[in-house]
PDB file of C-alpha atoms and ligand atoms in Angstrom:
ATOM      1  CA  MET A   1    -113.196  38.527 -53.784  1.00  0.00           C
ATOM      2  CA  PHE A   2    -113.052  39.988 -57.323  1.00  0.00           C
ATOM      3  CA  LEU A   3    -113.980  43.479 -57.003  1.00  0.00           C
ATOM      4  CA  ALA A   4    -114.656  45.491 -59.649  1.00  0.00           C
ATOM      5  CA  ILE A   5    -114.442  49.247 -59.995  1.00  0.00           C
ATOM      6  CA  GLY A   6    -116.059  52.062 -62.034  1.00  0.00           C
ATOM      7  CA  GLU A   7    -119.082  53.891 -63.014  1.00  0.00           C
ATOM      8  CA  CYS A   8    -122.563  52.312 -62.683  1.00  0.00           C
ATOM      9  CA  MET A   9    -125.032  55.012 -65.122  1.00  0.00           C
ATOM     10  CA  VAL A  10    -128.580  54.797 -65.197  1.00  0.00           C
ATOM     11  CA  GLU A  11    -129.595  53.598 -68.759  1.00  0.00           C
ATOM     12  CA  MET A  12    -132.977  54.911 -70.287  1.00  0.00           C
ATOM     13  CA  ALA A  13    -133.311  52.554 -74.001  1.00  0.00           C
ATOM     14  CA  PRO A  14    -136.062  53.356 -75.761  1.00  0.00           C
ATOM     15  CA  SER A  15    -139.538  51.427 -75.046  1.00  0.00           C
ATOM     16  CA  GLY A  16    -141.795  52.493 -77.649  1.00  0.00           C
ATOM     17  CA  SER A  17    -143.776  55.149 -79.214  1.00  0.00           C
ATOM     18  CA  GLY A  18    -141.907  58.055 -76.426  1.00  0.00           C
ATOM     19  CA  THR A  19    -141.310  55.448 -73.512  1.00  0.00           C
ATOM     20  CA  PHE A  20    -138.166  54.889 -71.861  1.00  0.00           C
ATOM     21  CA  LYS A  21    -137.338  51.973 -70.045  1.00  0.00           C
ATOM     22  CA  MET A  22    -134.927  51.755 -67.352  1.00  0.00           C
ATOM     23  CA  GLY A  23    -131.956  49.796 -66.594  1.00  0.00           C
ATOM     24  CA  PHE A  24    -128.245  50.305 -65.276  1.00  0.00           C
ATOM     25  CA  ALA A  25    -125.223  49.895 -67.047  1.00  0.00           C
ATOM     26  CA  GLY A  26    -121.732  50.361 -67.110  1.00  0.00           C
ATOM     27  CA  ASP A  27    -118.407  48.717 -68.455  1.00  0.00           C
ATOM     28  CA  THR A  28    -116.890  47.631 -65.231  1.00  0.00           C
ATOM     29  CA  LEU A  29    -120.554  46.587 -63.943  1.00  0.00           C
ATOM     30  CA  ASN A  30    -120.752  44.287 -66.910  1.00  0.00           C
ATOM     31  CA  THR A  31    -117.517  42.471 -66.249  1.00  0.00           C
ATOM     32  CA  ALA A  32    -117.978  42.330 -62.079  1.00  0.00           C
ATOM     33  CA  TRP A  33    -121.609  40.455 -63.341  1.00  0.00           C
ATOM     34  CA  TYR A  34    -120.325  38.283 -65.936  1.00  0.00           C
ATOM     35  CA  ALA A  35    -117.163  37.620 -63.633  1.00  0.00           C
ATOM     36  CA  ARG A  36    -120.077  36.408 -60.763  1.00  0.00           C
ATOM     37  CA  LYS A  37    -121.639  34.216 -63.591  1.00  0.00           C
ATOM     38  CA  TYR A  38    -118.553  32.178 -64.092  1.00  0.00           C
ATOM     39  CA  LEU A  39    -116.551  32.630 -60.523  1.00  0.00           C
ATOM     40  CA  GLY A  40    -117.485  29.669 -58.298  1.00  0.00           C
ATOM     41  CA  ASN A  41    -118.679  30.034 -54.656  1.00  0.00           C
ATOM     42  CA  ASP A  42    -115.072  30.589 -53.526  1.00  0.00           C
ATOM     43  CA  TRP A  43    -115.400  33.666 -54.598  1.00  0.00           C
ATOM     44  CA  ASN A  44    -117.223  36.755 -53.582  1.00  0.00           C
ATOM     45  CA  VAL A  45    -117.685  39.493 -56.521  1.00  0.00           C
ATOM     46  CA  GLY A  46    -117.579  43.533 -55.095  1.00  0.00           C
ATOM     47  CA  TYR A  47    -118.528  46.825 -57.044  1.00  0.00           C
ATOM     48  CA  PHE A  48    -116.847  49.204 -55.474  1.00  0.00           C
ATOM     49  CA  THR A  49    -118.251  52.862 -57.105  1.00  0.00           C
ATOM     50  CA  ALA A  50    -119.836  55.897 -55.604  1.00  0.00           C
ATOM     51  CA  VAL A  51    -123.716  57.113 -55.681  1.00  0.00           C
ATOM     52  CA  GLY A  52    -126.650  58.941 -54.170  1.00  0.00           C
ATOM     53  CA  THR A  53    -128.544  58.467 -51.238  1.00  0.00           C
ATOM     54  CA  ASP A  54    -131.541  58.531 -53.099  1.00  0.00           C
ATOM     55  CA  GLN A  55    -134.222  56.460 -54.359  1.00  0.00           C
ATOM     56  CA  VAL A  56    -132.730  55.851 -57.615  1.00  0.00           C
ATOM     57  CA  SER A  57    -129.081  54.881 -55.958  1.00  0.00           C
ATOM     58  CA  SER A  58    -130.393  52.775 -53.954  1.00  0.00           C
ATOM     59  CA  GLU A  59    -132.098  50.713 -56.478  1.00  0.00           C
ATOM     60  CA  MET A  60    -129.005  50.384 -58.418  1.00  0.00           C
ATOM     61  CA  LEU A  61    -127.418  48.500 -55.323  1.00  0.00           C
ATOM     62  CA  GLU A  62    -130.528  46.362 -55.035  1.00  0.00           C
ATOM     63  CA  PHE A  63    -130.088  45.498 -58.950  1.00  0.00           C
ATOM     64  CA  LEU A  64    -126.253  44.942 -57.811  1.00  0.00           C
ATOM     65  CA  GLN A  65    -127.365  42.919 -54.563  1.00  0.00           C
ATOM     66  CA  THR A  66    -130.030  41.042 -57.043  1.00  0.00           C
ATOM     67  CA  ALA A  67    -127.277  40.234 -58.986  1.00  0.00           C
ATOM     68  CA  ASN A  68    -124.989  38.431 -55.704  1.00  0.00           C
ATOM     69  CA  ILE A  69    -122.426  41.236 -56.356  1.00  0.00           C
ATOM     70  CA  ASP A  70    -121.429  42.589 -52.720  1.00  0.00           C
ATOM     71  CA  VAL A  71    -121.659  46.389 -52.457  1.00  0.00           C
ATOM     72  CA  SER A  72    -121.313  46.869 -48.577  1.00  0.00           C
ATOM     73  CA  GLY A  73    -117.943  48.905 -49.670  1.00  0.00           C
ATOM     74  CA  ILE A  74    -119.267  51.453 -52.025  1.00  0.00           C
ATOM     75  CA  ARG A  75    -119.272  55.436 -51.195  1.00  0.00           C
ATOM     76  CA  ARG A  76    -122.638  56.827 -50.412  1.00  0.00           C
ATOM     77  CA  MET A  77    -122.948  60.942 -50.904  1.00  0.00           C
ATOM     78  CA  ASP A  78    -125.916  63.363 -49.774  1.00  0.00           C
ATOM     79  CA  GLU A  79    -125.037  66.119 -52.144  1.00  0.00           C
ATOM     80  CA  ARG A  80    -125.174  63.698 -55.685  1.00  0.00           C
ATOM     81  CA  THR A  81    -126.574  60.503 -57.789  1.00  0.00           C
ATOM     82  CA  LEU A  82    -125.654  58.611 -60.319  1.00  0.00           C
ATOM     83  CA  GLY A  83    -125.105  59.552 -64.108  1.00  0.00           C
ATOM     84  CA  LEU A  84    -127.509  58.412 -66.630  1.00  0.00           C
ATOM     85  CA  TYR A  85    -127.728  58.153 -70.597  1.00  0.00           C
ATOM     86  CA  LEU A  86    -130.590  58.180 -72.579  1.00  0.00           C
ATOM     87  CA  ILE A  87    -130.727  56.354 -75.641  1.00  0.00           C
ATOM     88  CA  GLN A  88    -132.585  57.198 -78.832  1.00  0.00           C
ATOM     89  CA  LEU A  89    -133.121  55.696 -82.419  1.00  0.00           C
ATOM     90  CA  LYS A  90    -133.413  57.548 -85.291  1.00  0.00           C
ATOM     91  CA  ASP A  91    -133.711  55.709 -89.051  1.00  0.00           C
ATOM     92  CA  GLY A  92    -132.501  52.293 -86.811  1.00  0.00           C
ATOM     93  CA  GLU A  93    -128.961  54.090 -85.425  1.00  0.00           C
ATOM     94  CA  ARG A  94    -128.492  54.615 -82.206  1.00  0.00           C
ATOM     95  CA  SER A  95    -127.468  58.117 -80.286  1.00  0.00           C
ATOM     96  CA  PHE A  96    -126.419  58.759 -76.840  1.00  0.00           C
ATOM     97  CA  ALA A  97    -126.830  61.245 -74.583  1.00  0.00           C
ATOM     98  CA  TYR A  98    -125.511  61.513 -71.319  1.00  0.00           C
ATOM     99  CA  TRP A  99    -126.112  63.384 -67.831  1.00  0.00           C
ATOM    100  CA  ARG A 100    -122.896  62.484 -65.944  1.00  0.00           C
ATOM    101  CA  SER A 101    -120.555  66.220 -65.368  1.00  0.00           C
ATOM    102  CA  GLN A 102    -122.308  65.958 -61.894  1.00  0.00           C
ATOM    103  CA  SER A 103    -122.271  61.958 -61.014  1.00  0.00           C
ATOM    104  CA  ALA A 104    -121.289  60.434 -57.552  1.00  0.00           C
ATOM    105  CA  ALA A 105    -118.792  58.311 -59.327  1.00  0.00           C
ATOM    106  CA  ARG A 106    -116.521  60.865 -60.132  1.00  0.00           C
ATOM    107  CA  CYS A 107    -115.943  61.045 -56.176  1.00  0.00           C
ATOM    108  CA  LEU A 108    -115.275  57.728 -55.509  1.00  0.00           C
ATOM    109  CA  ALA A 109    -111.225  58.110 -54.669  1.00  0.00           C
ATOM    110  CA  ALA A 110    -111.799  61.115 -53.411  1.00  0.00           C
ATOM    111  CA  ASP A 111    -112.022  59.329 -49.788  1.00  0.00           C
ATOM    112  CA  ARG A 112    -108.875  57.761 -49.702  1.00  0.00           C
ATOM    113  CA  ASP A 113    -109.648  56.020 -46.689  1.00  0.00           C
ATOM    114  CA  VAL A 114    -112.759  54.970 -47.988  1.00  0.00           C
ATOM    115  CA  LEU A 115    -111.153  53.978 -51.389  1.00  0.00           C
ATOM    116  CA  GLU A 116    -108.311  51.490 -48.874  1.00  0.00           C
ATOM    117  CA  ALA A 117    -111.155  50.089 -46.884  1.00  0.00           C
ATOM    118  CA  SER A 118    -113.343  48.629 -50.232  1.00  0.00           C
ATOM    119  CA  LEU A 119    -109.654  47.231 -51.265  1.00  0.00           C
ATOM    120  CA  GLU A 120    -108.449  45.228 -47.919  1.00  0.00           C
ATOM    121  CA  GLN A 121    -110.858  41.977 -49.325  1.00  0.00           C
ATOM    122  CA  ALA A 122    -109.942  41.954 -53.180  1.00  0.00           C
ATOM    123  CA  GLY A 123    -107.970  39.121 -54.684  1.00  0.00           C
ATOM    124  CA  LEU A 124    -108.377  40.815 -57.586  1.00  0.00           C
ATOM    125  CA  ILE A 125    -109.104  44.473 -58.593  1.00  0.00           C
ATOM    126  CA  TYR A 126    -110.586  44.943 -62.083  1.00  0.00           C
ATOM    127  CA  PHE A 127    -111.048  48.639 -63.504  1.00  0.00           C
ATOM    128  CA  SER A 128    -111.132  50.341 -66.976  1.00  0.00           C
ATOM    129  CA  GLY A 129    -109.825  53.745 -68.492  1.00  0.00           C
ATOM    130  CA  ILE A 130    -113.148  54.871 -67.895  1.00  0.00           C
ATOM    131  CA  THR A 131    -112.959  54.467 -64.108  1.00  0.00           C
ATOM    132  CA  LEU A 132    -109.640  56.458 -64.462  1.00  0.00           C
ATOM    133  CA  ALA A 133    -111.340  59.246 -66.668  1.00  0.00           C
ATOM    134  CA  ILE A 134    -114.484  60.329 -64.944  1.00  0.00           C
ATOM    135  CA  LEU A 135    -111.346  61.555 -61.603  1.00  0.00           C
ATOM    136  CA  SER A 136    -110.083  64.412 -61.057  1.00  0.00           C
ATOM    137  CA  ALA A 137    -106.701  64.762 -61.719  1.00  0.00           C
ATOM    138  CA  GLY A 138    -105.649  64.198 -58.190  1.00  0.00           C
ATOM    139  CA  ASP A 139    -107.829  61.402 -57.601  1.00  0.00           C
ATOM    140  CA  ARG A 140    -106.495  59.663 -60.509  1.00  0.00           C
ATOM    141  CA  LYS A 141    -102.556  60.148 -58.784  1.00  0.00           C
ATOM    142  CA  SER A 142    -104.292  59.317 -55.392  1.00  0.00           C
ATOM    143  CA  PHE A 143    -106.590  55.963 -57.316  1.00  0.00           C
ATOM    144  CA  LEU A 144    -102.795  54.849 -58.795  1.00  0.00           C
ATOM    145  CA  GLU A 145    -101.510  55.155 -55.604  1.00  0.00           C
ATOM    146  CA  ALA A 146    -104.032  53.161 -53.695  1.00  0.00           C
ATOM    147  CA  MET A 147    -103.993  50.248 -56.982  1.00  0.00           C
ATOM    148  CA  ARG A 148     -99.980  50.337 -55.883  1.00  0.00           C
ATOM    149  CA  SER A 149    -100.631  49.712 -52.364  1.00  0.00           C
ATOM    150  CA  ALA A 150    -103.400  46.801 -52.595  1.00  0.00           C
ATOM    151  CA  ARG A 151    -100.954  44.933 -55.230  1.00  0.00           C
ATOM    152  CA  LYS A 152     -97.844  45.367 -52.650  1.00  0.00           C
ATOM    153  CA  ALA A 153    -100.616  43.527 -50.084  1.00  0.00           C
ATOM    154  CA  GLY A 154    -100.704  40.988 -52.638  1.00  0.00           C
ATOM    155  CA  ALA A 155    -103.974  41.790 -54.847  1.00  0.00           C
ATOM    156  CA  GLN A 156    -103.543  41.336 -58.610  1.00  0.00           C
ATOM    157  CA  ILE A 157    -104.352  44.089 -60.511  1.00  0.00           C
ATOM    158  CA  ALA A 158    -106.784  43.892 -64.500  1.00  0.00           C
ATOM    159  CA  PHE A 159    -106.891  46.813 -66.296  1.00  0.00           C
ATOM    160  CA  ASP A 160    -108.756  47.384 -69.585  1.00  0.00           C
ATOM    161  CA  PRO A 161    -107.743  50.720 -71.167  1.00  0.00           C
ATOM    162  CA  ASN A 162    -111.186  51.179 -72.788  1.00  0.00           C
ATOM    163  CA  LEU A 163    -110.072  54.297 -74.428  1.00  0.00           C
ATOM    164  CA  ARG A 164    -113.014  57.276 -74.530  1.00  0.00           C
ATOM    165  CA  PRO A 165    -111.203  60.234 -75.522  1.00  0.00           C
ATOM    166  CA  ARG A 166    -114.504  62.283 -74.947  1.00  0.00           C
ATOM    167  CA  LEU A 167    -114.522  61.567 -71.439  1.00  0.00           C
ATOM    168  CA  TRP A 168    -110.806  62.930 -70.629  1.00  0.00           C
ATOM    169  CA  GLU A 169    -109.781  66.641 -71.087  1.00  0.00           C
ATOM    170  CA  ASP A 170    -107.533  65.978 -73.830  1.00  0.00           C
ATOM    171  CA  PRO A 171    -106.014  62.532 -75.670  1.00  0.00           C
ATOM    172  CA  ASN A 172    -102.603  63.390 -74.526  1.00  0.00           C
ATOM    173  CA  THR A 173    -103.418  63.055 -70.905  1.00  0.00           C
ATOM    174  CA  MET A 174    -105.699  60.253 -71.847  1.00  0.00           C
ATOM    175  CA  ARG A 175    -102.559  58.360 -73.243  1.00  0.00           C
ATOM    176  CA  ALA A 176    -100.326  59.605 -70.405  1.00  0.00           C
ATOM    177  CA  CYS A 177    -102.572  58.236 -67.612  1.00  0.00           C
ATOM    178  CA  VAL A 178    -103.669  55.017 -68.658  1.00  0.00           C
ATOM    179  CA  THR A 179     -99.435  54.494 -69.869  1.00  0.00           C
ATOM    180  CA  GLU A 180     -99.084  55.038 -65.917  1.00  0.00           C
ATOM    181  CA  ALA A 181    -102.094  53.061 -64.945  1.00  0.00           C
ATOM    182  CA  ALA A 182    -100.409  50.095 -66.896  1.00  0.00           C
ATOM    183  CA  GLY A 183     -97.479  49.969 -65.148  1.00  0.00           C
ATOM    184  CA  VAL A 184     -99.405  49.200 -61.953  1.00  0.00           C
ATOM    185  CA  CYS A 185    -101.057  46.178 -63.083  1.00  0.00           C
ATOM    186  CA  ASP A 186    -100.612  42.648 -63.482  1.00  0.00           C
ATOM    187  CA  PHE A 187    -103.119  42.569 -66.650  1.00  0.00           C
ATOM    188  CA  VAL A 188    -103.803  45.003 -68.931  1.00  0.00           C
ATOM    189  CA  MET A 189    -106.446  43.891 -71.304  1.00  0.00           C
ATOM    190  CA  PRO A 190    -107.048  46.346 -74.198  1.00  0.00           C
ATOM    191  CA  SER A 191    -108.810  46.256 -77.737  1.00  0.00           C
ATOM    192  CA  PHE A 192    -107.147  46.733 -80.263  1.00  0.00           C
ATOM    193  CA  GLU A 193    -109.177  49.347 -82.437  1.00  0.00           C
ATOM    194  CA  ASP A 194    -109.338  51.346 -79.296  1.00  0.00           C
ATOM    195  CA  GLU A 195    -105.254  51.533 -79.639  1.00  0.00           C
ATOM    196  CA  LEU A 196    -105.307  51.614 -83.105  1.00  0.00           C
ATOM    197  CA  THR A 197    -107.063  54.981 -83.135  1.00  0.00           C
ATOM    198  CA  HIS A 198    -106.145  56.233 -80.484  1.00  0.00           C
ATOM    199  CA  PHE A 199    -102.293  54.916 -79.755  1.00  0.00           C
ATOM    200  CA  GLY A 200    -101.999  54.881 -83.684  1.00  0.00           C
ATOM    201  CA  ASP A 201    -100.252  51.457 -83.009  1.00  0.00           C
ATOM    202  CA  ALA A 202     -99.402  49.336 -86.308  1.00  0.00           C
ATOM    203  CA  ASP A 203    -100.188  46.127 -85.382  1.00  0.00           C
ATOM    204  CA  PRO A 204    -101.325  44.338 -82.021  1.00  0.00           C
ATOM    205  CA  LYS A 205     -98.135  43.361 -81.249  1.00  0.00           C
ATOM    206  CA  THR A 206     -97.183  47.001 -81.365  1.00  0.00           C
ATOM    207  CA  SER A 207     -99.228  47.544 -78.627  1.00  0.00           C
ATOM    208  CA  VAL A 208     -98.361  44.535 -76.609  1.00  0.00           C
ATOM    209  CA  GLU A 209     -94.352  46.006 -76.634  1.00  0.00           C
ATOM    210  CA  ARG A 210     -95.869  49.439 -75.445  1.00  0.00           C
ATOM    211  CA  TYR A 211     -97.814  48.125 -72.762  1.00  0.00           C
ATOM    212  CA  LEU A 212     -94.883  45.893 -71.648  1.00  0.00           C
ATOM    213  CA  ALA A 213     -92.172  48.658 -71.554  1.00  0.00           C
ATOM    214  CA  ALA A 214     -95.144  50.653 -69.310  1.00  0.00           C
ATOM    215  CA  GLY A 215     -94.959  47.862 -66.842  1.00  0.00           C
ATOM    216  CA  ALA A 216     -97.724  45.911 -67.341  1.00  0.00           C
ATOM    217  CA  GLY A 217     -97.111  41.987 -66.134  1.00  0.00           C
ATOM    218  CA  SER A 218     -99.142  40.830 -68.741  1.00  0.00           C
ATOM    219  CA  VAL A 219    -100.710  41.888 -71.567  1.00  0.00           C
ATOM    220  CA  VAL A 220    -104.080  40.604 -73.847  1.00  0.00           C
ATOM    221  CA  VAL A 221    -104.856  41.998 -76.832  1.00  0.00           C
ATOM    222  CA  LYS A 222    -108.325  42.056 -78.043  1.00  0.00           C
ATOM    223  CA  ASN A 223    -109.039  42.220 -81.736  1.00  0.00           C
ATOM    224  CA  GLY A 224    -112.841  41.522 -82.646  1.00  0.00           C
ATOM    225  CA  PRO A 225    -112.523  38.254 -84.700  1.00  0.00           C
ATOM    226  CA  GLU A 226    -108.731  37.757 -85.058  1.00  0.00           C
ATOM    227  CA  ASP A 227    -106.185  36.518 -82.573  1.00  0.00           C
ATOM    228  CA  VAL A 228    -105.914  37.181 -79.350  1.00  0.00           C
ATOM    229  CA  LEU A 229    -102.581  37.985 -78.103  1.00  0.00           C
ATOM    230  CA  CYS A 230    -101.218  37.228 -74.772  1.00  0.00           C
ATOM    231  CA  ALA A 231     -97.704  38.129 -73.189  1.00  0.00           C
ATOM    232  CA  ARG A 232     -95.617  38.352 -70.611  1.00  0.00           C
ATOM    233  CA  GLN A 233     -91.829  39.534 -70.674  1.00  0.00           C
ATOM    234  CA  GLY A 234     -90.396  37.225 -72.823  1.00  0.00           C
ATOM    235  CA  THR A 235     -93.306  35.426 -74.265  1.00  0.00           C
ATOM    236  CA  LEU A 236     -95.762  36.176 -76.645  1.00  0.00           C
ATOM    237  CA  ARG A 237     -98.997  33.669 -77.669  1.00  0.00           C
ATOM    238  CA  ALA A 238    -101.181  33.838 -80.410  1.00  0.00           C
ATOM    239  CA  PHE A 239    -104.940  32.388 -79.832  1.00  0.00           C
ATOM    240  CA  GLN A 240    -107.591  32.216 -82.593  1.00  0.00           C
ATOM    241  CA  PRO A 241    -111.312  32.513 -80.891  1.00  0.00           C
ATOM    242  CA  ARG A 242    -113.373  29.914 -81.757  1.00  0.00           C
ATOM    243  CA  PRO A 243    -115.713  31.854 -85.456  1.00  0.00           C
ATOM    244  CA  VAL A 244    -119.660  33.318 -84.096  1.00  0.00           C
ATOM    245  CA  SER A 245    -121.802  33.634 -86.793  1.00  0.00           C
ATOM    246  CA  ASN A 246    -125.392  35.546 -85.769  1.00  0.00           C
ATOM    247  CA  ILE A 247    -123.413  38.252 -84.723  1.00  0.00           C
ATOM    248  CA  VAL A 248    -126.707  40.812 -83.227  1.00  0.00           C
ATOM    249  CA  ASP A 249    -125.193  43.293 -80.547  1.00  0.00           C
ATOM    250  CA  THR A 250    -121.301  43.829 -79.586  1.00  0.00           C
ATOM    251  CA  THR A 251    -121.874  45.823 -76.866  1.00  0.00           C
ATOM    252  CA  ALA A 252    -120.180  44.239 -74.036  1.00  0.00           C
ATOM    253  CA  ALA A 253    -117.881  41.965 -76.471  1.00  0.00           C
ATOM    254  CA  GLY A 254    -114.735  43.283 -74.449  1.00  0.00           C
ATOM    255  CA  ASP A 255    -116.122  43.453 -71.138  1.00  0.00           C
ATOM    256  CA  SER A 256    -117.544  39.685 -70.957  1.00  0.00           C
ATOM    257  CA  PHE A 257    -114.255  38.750 -72.213  1.00  0.00           C
ATOM    258  CA  ASN A 258    -112.402  40.598 -69.707  1.00  0.00           C
ATOM    259  CA  ALA A 259    -114.375  38.403 -66.653  1.00  0.00           C
ATOM    260  CA  ALA A 260    -114.462  34.891 -67.838  1.00  0.00           C
ATOM    261  CA  PHE A 261    -110.835  35.539 -68.958  1.00  0.00           C
ATOM    262  CA  LEU A 262    -109.770  36.713 -65.592  1.00  0.00           C
ATOM    263  CA  ALA A 263    -112.471  34.088 -63.820  1.00  0.00           C
ATOM    264  CA  GLU A 264    -111.127  31.106 -65.300  1.00  0.00           C
ATOM    265  CA  TYR A 265    -107.365  32.135 -64.842  1.00  0.00           C
ATOM    266  CA  LEU A 266    -107.672  32.763 -61.851  1.00  0.00           C
ATOM    267  CA  LYS A 267    -109.574  29.314 -61.090  1.00  0.00           C
ATOM    268  CA  SER A 268    -107.007  27.492 -63.500  1.00  0.00           C
ATOM    269  CA  GLY A 269    -103.598  29.625 -64.283  1.00  0.00           C
ATOM    270  CA  ASN A 270    -104.031  28.153 -67.983  1.00  0.00           C
ATOM    271  CA  LEU A 271    -103.877  31.126 -70.400  1.00  0.00           C
ATOM    272  CA  GLU A 272    -104.444  28.932 -73.109  1.00  0.00           C
ATOM    273  CA  ALA A 273    -107.943  27.734 -71.406  1.00  0.00           C
ATOM    274  CA  ALA A 274    -108.655  31.668 -70.129  1.00  0.00           C
ATOM    275  CA  VAL A 275    -108.692  33.061 -73.542  1.00  0.00           C
ATOM    276  CA  ALA A 276    -111.014  30.039 -74.212  1.00  0.00           C
ATOM    277  CA  ALA A 277    -112.933  31.119 -71.588  1.00  0.00           C
ATOM    278  CA  GLY A 278    -112.864  34.398 -72.487  1.00  0.00           C
ATOM    279  CA  ALA A 279    -113.923  34.421 -76.023  1.00  0.00           C
ATOM    280  CA  GLY A 280    -116.312  31.510 -75.572  1.00  0.00           C
ATOM    281  CA  LEU A 281    -118.947  34.169 -73.523  1.00  0.00           C
ATOM    282  CA  ALA A 282    -118.047  36.890 -75.670  1.00  0.00           C
ATOM    283  CA  GLY A 283    -118.793  34.760 -78.571  1.00  0.00           C
ATOM    284  CA  ARG A 284    -122.450  34.094 -76.693  1.00  0.00           C
ATOM    285  CA  VAL A 285    -122.743  37.789 -75.670  1.00  0.00           C
ATOM    286  CA  ILE A 286    -122.753  39.130 -78.820  1.00  0.00           C
ATOM    287  CA  GLN A 287    -125.100  36.565 -80.323  1.00  0.00           C
ATOM    288  CA  GLN A 288    -127.712  38.458 -78.089  1.00  0.00           C
ATOM    289  CA  ARG A 289    -128.968  41.810 -77.613  1.00  0.00           C
ATOM    290  CA  GLY A 290    -127.788  44.082 -74.925  1.00  0.00           C
ATOM    291  CA  ALA A 291    -124.599  44.242 -72.643  1.00  0.00           C
ATOM    292  CA  LEU A 292    -126.320  41.561 -69.683  1.00  0.00           C
ATOM    293  CA  VAL A 293    -127.115  37.871 -71.671  1.00  0.00           C
ATOM    294  CA  ASP A 294    -127.738  35.054 -69.396  1.00  0.00           C
ATOM    295  CA  CYS A 295    -125.914  32.512 -70.996  1.00  0.00           C
ATOM    296  CA  LEU A 296    -124.114  30.975 -68.494  1.00  0.00           C
ATOM    297  CA  GLU A 297    -125.686  27.493 -68.983  1.00  0.00           C
ATOM    298  CA  SER A 298    -123.998  27.481 -72.138  1.00  0.00           C
ATOM    299  CA  VAL A 299    -120.324  28.949 -70.516  1.00  0.00           C
TER     300      VAL A 299
HETATM  301  P1  ADP B   1    -114.482  45.906 -77.436  1.00  0.00           P
HETATM  302  O1  ADP B   1    -115.726  44.985 -77.152  1.00  0.00           O
HETATM  303  O2  ADP B   1    -113.701  46.029 -76.226  1.00  0.00           O
HETATM  304  O3  ADP B   1    -114.484  46.319 -78.820  1.00  0.00           O
HETATM  305  P2  ADP B   1    -113.388  43.305 -79.170  1.00  0.00           P
HETATM  306  O4  ADP B   1    -114.040  43.804 -80.033  1.00  0.00           O
HETATM  307  O5  ADP B   1    -112.164  43.637 -79.432  1.00  0.00           O
HETATM  308  O6  ADP B   1    -113.957  44.352 -77.728  1.00  0.00           O
HETATM  309  O7  ADP B   1    -114.033  41.884 -78.600  1.00  0.00           O
HETATM  310  C1  ADP B   1    -113.388  41.049 -77.951  1.00  0.00           C
HETATM  311  C2  ADP B   1    -113.904  39.626 -78.117  1.00  0.00           C
HETATM  312  O8  ADP B   1    -115.575  39.464 -78.464  1.00  0.00           O
HETATM  313  C3  ADP B   1    -112.745  39.075 -78.888  1.00  0.00           C
HETATM  314  O9  ADP B   1    -111.532  38.951 -78.227  1.00  0.00           O
HETATM  315  C4  ADP B   1    -113.428  37.986 -79.421  1.00  0.00           C
HETATM  316  O10 ADP B   1    -113.417  37.082 -78.002  1.00  0.00           O
HETATM  317  C5  ADP B   1    -115.078  38.130 -78.907  1.00  0.00           C
HETATM  318  N1  ADP B   1    -115.608  38.724 -80.886  1.00  0.00           N
HETATM  319  C6  ADP B   1    -115.904  39.772 -80.751  1.00  0.00           C
HETATM  320  N2  ADP B   1    -116.007  40.200 -82.261  1.00  0.00           N
HETATM  321  C7  ADP B   1    -115.764  38.523 -82.597  1.00  0.00           C
HETATM  322  C8  ADP B   1    -117.050  38.371 -83.586  1.00  0.00           C
HETATM  323  N3  ADP B   1    -117.147  39.145 -85.215  1.00  0.00           N
HETATM  324  N4  ADP B   1    -116.124  37.212 -83.755  1.00  0.00           N
HETATM  325  C9  ADP B   1    -115.894  36.468 -82.852  1.00  0.00           C
HETATM  326  N5  ADP B   1    -115.282  36.505 -81.680  1.00  0.00           N
HETATM  327  C10 ADP B   1    -115.543  38.221 -81.801  1.00  0.00           C
END
């Protein structure tokens, strides 16, 4: 199973004068959704999180199931519900308001047995810096320990640092925890812009070296239209993504890249084919509006 772990939120997007359309969204969810499209039937794709027992939580699970994503491991909690965000438009610019501090997903690692049970079937586990950011300090430790045990038991671990300092208590904690997480991973898949802003890396090669030094098995640095750098101890290769015109909305570029990269790598073990798949899918996703774009026919 390809198992993504994180927070899926309710999204309220403006649909007219004063009305909103409800959807579900989240970085790790995007990756699971695209991985499901890209992987063949010999792989299950699952999502692990915690949700409430209320109607909106049930609707989110239905949404995932309709997308053929396995939700059987998801933790349900009576006393909490989903996080929510509202998108507002002003003069063509989008702004976001969040209600997520009490979301059930913040407790996804609070019950270690439930978390570990969900990992048992996983051949590849994918999580992000957002998955870590929303947890308590104690749960982060427990989560990373669970990742270490799953890896020892044979799972591969993939991680996108997805640096969002506003979700963390402070930037130093974010940097320390993301660095520790990189050390338990087979694949660390950052976007250079984040690394430049929050780690002060001079160039993508610096990000590669920093994550290899932290103990990452392989590092894949995305950088918008620029070269994707792929490295493991001793080798560094650069791949130029195919140029993309008519860019409409870059939401989920990195999430979709990660999904197709990992899916192709799991299928073929070929790095060049994996980057081409990742960049090919991300290139199509950014040519359309929204995070979840049906573009498999052209993958
Ligand atoms: P994120 O969404 O995490 O910021 P990036 O901007 O680094 O991700 O982009 C992820 C991938 O999407 C890139 O590696 C590339 O394949 C593709 N991509 C993003 N922007 C462009 C662009 N302007 N032209 C071509 N490909 C792009």
